[in-house]
Amino acid sequence: MPPADTMTMPRHVAVIMDGNGRWAQSRGLPRSEGHRAGAESVRRILNACTEFGIPYLTLYAFSTENWKRPKAEVDTLMKLLCDFLKAREKDLHKNKTRLLAIGQIERLPEKSRTVLEKVIASTATYTERTLILALSYGSRDEIVRAAQALARRVKAGTLEPEAITEELFAGALMTAGIPDPDLLVRTSGEMRLSNFLLWQLSYAEIVVTPCLWPDFDRAQFLLVLEEYGRRIRRFGGV
Ligand code: FPP
């Protein structure tokens, strides 16, 4: 494997963190333990992004569909989010990382929302690195909301339908101003997009690894980045 500092790094990595449940099940543990171990993986990968000079990281932490899980599991995930943000706020400042969130943030429990908004506000001025958490996020919902916002402007007479370009539409999405991901990583072997960043992933390289998310560490990440580098090199050749 080439050393990390000679590899072609993506500017923006998006991750579908899958396999927490299976990781726990295979150890005879409750699913909540899988999510807890998954939060530890988040910490590792965030540090790896800083180390490798990857400025944008988007994590699919909770989908609109995840609300259908048992209440106890949803509560565990929301508590883990709070604990993670409280524990990692210092690191975000140390590494000059801005926190952003995309999704139906208004649906999150008040406690999680308050912590989230506090950390977003306290890191808002950093420009070096950005961590984007997709929370209660669904890509179709995002696209519909963007269409509604533009339709309202057309109805108000401030926007001509012909003026709606790809750029204008992208600017109406929750990811406005964030470059599209260059690389999508999905752990645990599933070959699905699961309603994640459908518009933004149009040109992304997709790497699926069999590794379960709680086992995904710096070394696994390097393997994925190496695969990304190989693809980019092929793309540049004949
Ligand atoms: C998918 O695994 C994972 C999730 C639905 C939640 C992801 C959450 C974390 C990694 C921890 C908390 C997040 C942060 C940002 C601190 P699954 O439960 O669907 O796994 P399975 O397919 O094996 O059942």
mmCIF file of C-alpha atoms and ligand atoms in Angstrom, residues 17-23 25 31 34-40 42 59-63 66 69 73 77 80-81 84-85 133 135 188 190 212-213, ligand 1:
data_model
loop_
_atom_site.group_PDB
_atom_site.id
_atom_site.type_symbol
_atom_site.label_atom_id
_atom_site.label_comp_id
_atom_site.label_asym_id
_atom_site.label_seq_id
_atom_site.Cartn_x
_atom_site.Cartn_y
_atom_site.Cartn_z
ATOM 1 C CA MET A 17 -22.111 3.515 8.339
ATOM 2 C CA ASP A 18 -23.741 0.104 8.197
ATOM 3 C CA GLY A 19 -23.396 -3.095 10.209
ATOM 4 C CA ASN A 20 -23.583 -1.977 13.850
ATOM 5 C CA GLY A 21 -26.417 -4.418 14.553
ATOM 6 C CA ARG A 22 -24.675 -7.382 12.937
ATOM 7 C CA TRP A 23 -21.438 -6.561 14.756
ATOM 8 C CA GLN A 25 -25.300 -9.799 17.144
ATOM 9 C CA ARG A 31 -27.703 -3.775 19.204
ATOM 10 C CA GLY A 34 -22.986 -2.093 18.207
ATOM 11 C CA HIS A 35 -24.038 1.551 17.965
ATOM 12 C CA ARG A 36 -21.758 2.430 20.885
ATOM 13 C CA ALA A 37 -18.814 0.781 19.105
ATOM 14 C CA GLY A 38 -19.951 2.565 15.922
ATOM 15 C CA ALA A 39 -19.636 5.934 17.649
ATOM 16 C CA GLU A 40 -16.041 5.020 18.495
ATOM 17 C CA VAL A 42 -16.795 7.807 14.021
ATOM 18 C CA LEU A 59 -21.803 10.655 7.842
ATOM 19 C CA TYR A 60 -25.234 9.059 7.481
ATOM 20 C CA ALA A 61 -25.969 8.871 11.207
ATOM 21 C CA PHE A 62 -29.780 8.562 11.147
ATOM 22 C CA SER A 63 -32.151 8.250 8.200
ATOM 23 C CA ASN A 66 -34.655 4.912 11.064
ATOM 24 C CA ARG A 69 -36.900 1.269 14.661
ATOM 25 C CA GLU A 73 -32.985 1.867 19.781
ATOM 26 C CA LEU A 77 -28.918 6.552 18.954
ATOM 27 C CA LEU A 80 -25.078 8.506 21.574
ATOM 28 C CA LEU A 81 -25.298 11.573 19.347
ATOM 29 C CA PHE A 84 -20.520 12.100 21.003
ATOM 30 C CA LEU A 85 -21.001 15.834 20.465
ATOM 31 C CA LEU A 133 -23.940 14.787 10.087
ATOM 32 C CA LEU A 135 -29.656 13.256 10.891
ATOM 33 C CA SER A 188 -21.005 -4.182 5.722
ATOM 34 C CA GLU A 190 -24.710 -3.887 1.140
ATOM 35 C CA LEU A 212 -18.778 -3.827 9.588
ATOM 36 C CA TRP A 213 -18.824 -0.189 10.701
HETATM 37 C C1 FPP B 1 -26.532 1.225 10.642
HETATM 38 O O1 FPP B 1 -26.271 -0.008 11.294
HETATM 39 C C2 FPP B 1 -26.189 2.334 11.513
HETATM 40 C C3 FPP B 1 -27.081 3.250 11.999
HETATM 41 C C4 FPP B 1 -28.512 3.202 11.681
HETATM 42 C C5 FPP B 1 -26.696 4.344 12.901
HETATM 43 C C6 FPP B 1 -25.307 4.871 12.786
HETATM 44 C C7 FPP B 1 -24.917 5.400 14.103
HETATM 45 C C8 FPP B 1 -23.687 5.362 14.649
HETATM 46 C C9 FPP B 1 -22.511 4.888 13.921
HETATM 47 C C10 FPP B 1 -23.419 5.786 16.058
HETATM 48 C C11 FPP B 1 -23.828 7.159 16.443
HETATM 49 C C12 FPP B 1 -23.472 8.227 15.474
HETATM 50 C C13 FPP B 1 -22.750 9.325 15.775
HETATM 51 C C14 FPP B 1 -22.544 10.382 14.758
HETATM 52 C C15 FPP B 1 -22.147 9.510 17.083
HETATM 53 P P1 FPP B 1 -27.458 -1.033 11.515
HETATM 54 O O2 FPP B 1 -27.955 -0.872 12.893
HETATM 55 O O3 FPP B 1 -28.485 -0.873 10.450
HETATM 56 O O4 FPP B 1 -26.696 -2.391 11.347
HETATM 57 P P2 FPP B 1 -27.281 -3.767 10.794
HETATM 58 O O5 FPP B 1 -27.624 -3.534 9.336
HETATM 59 O O6 FPP B 1 -26.143 -4.703 10.978
HETATM 60 O O7 FPP B 1 -28.467 -4.093 11.638
#
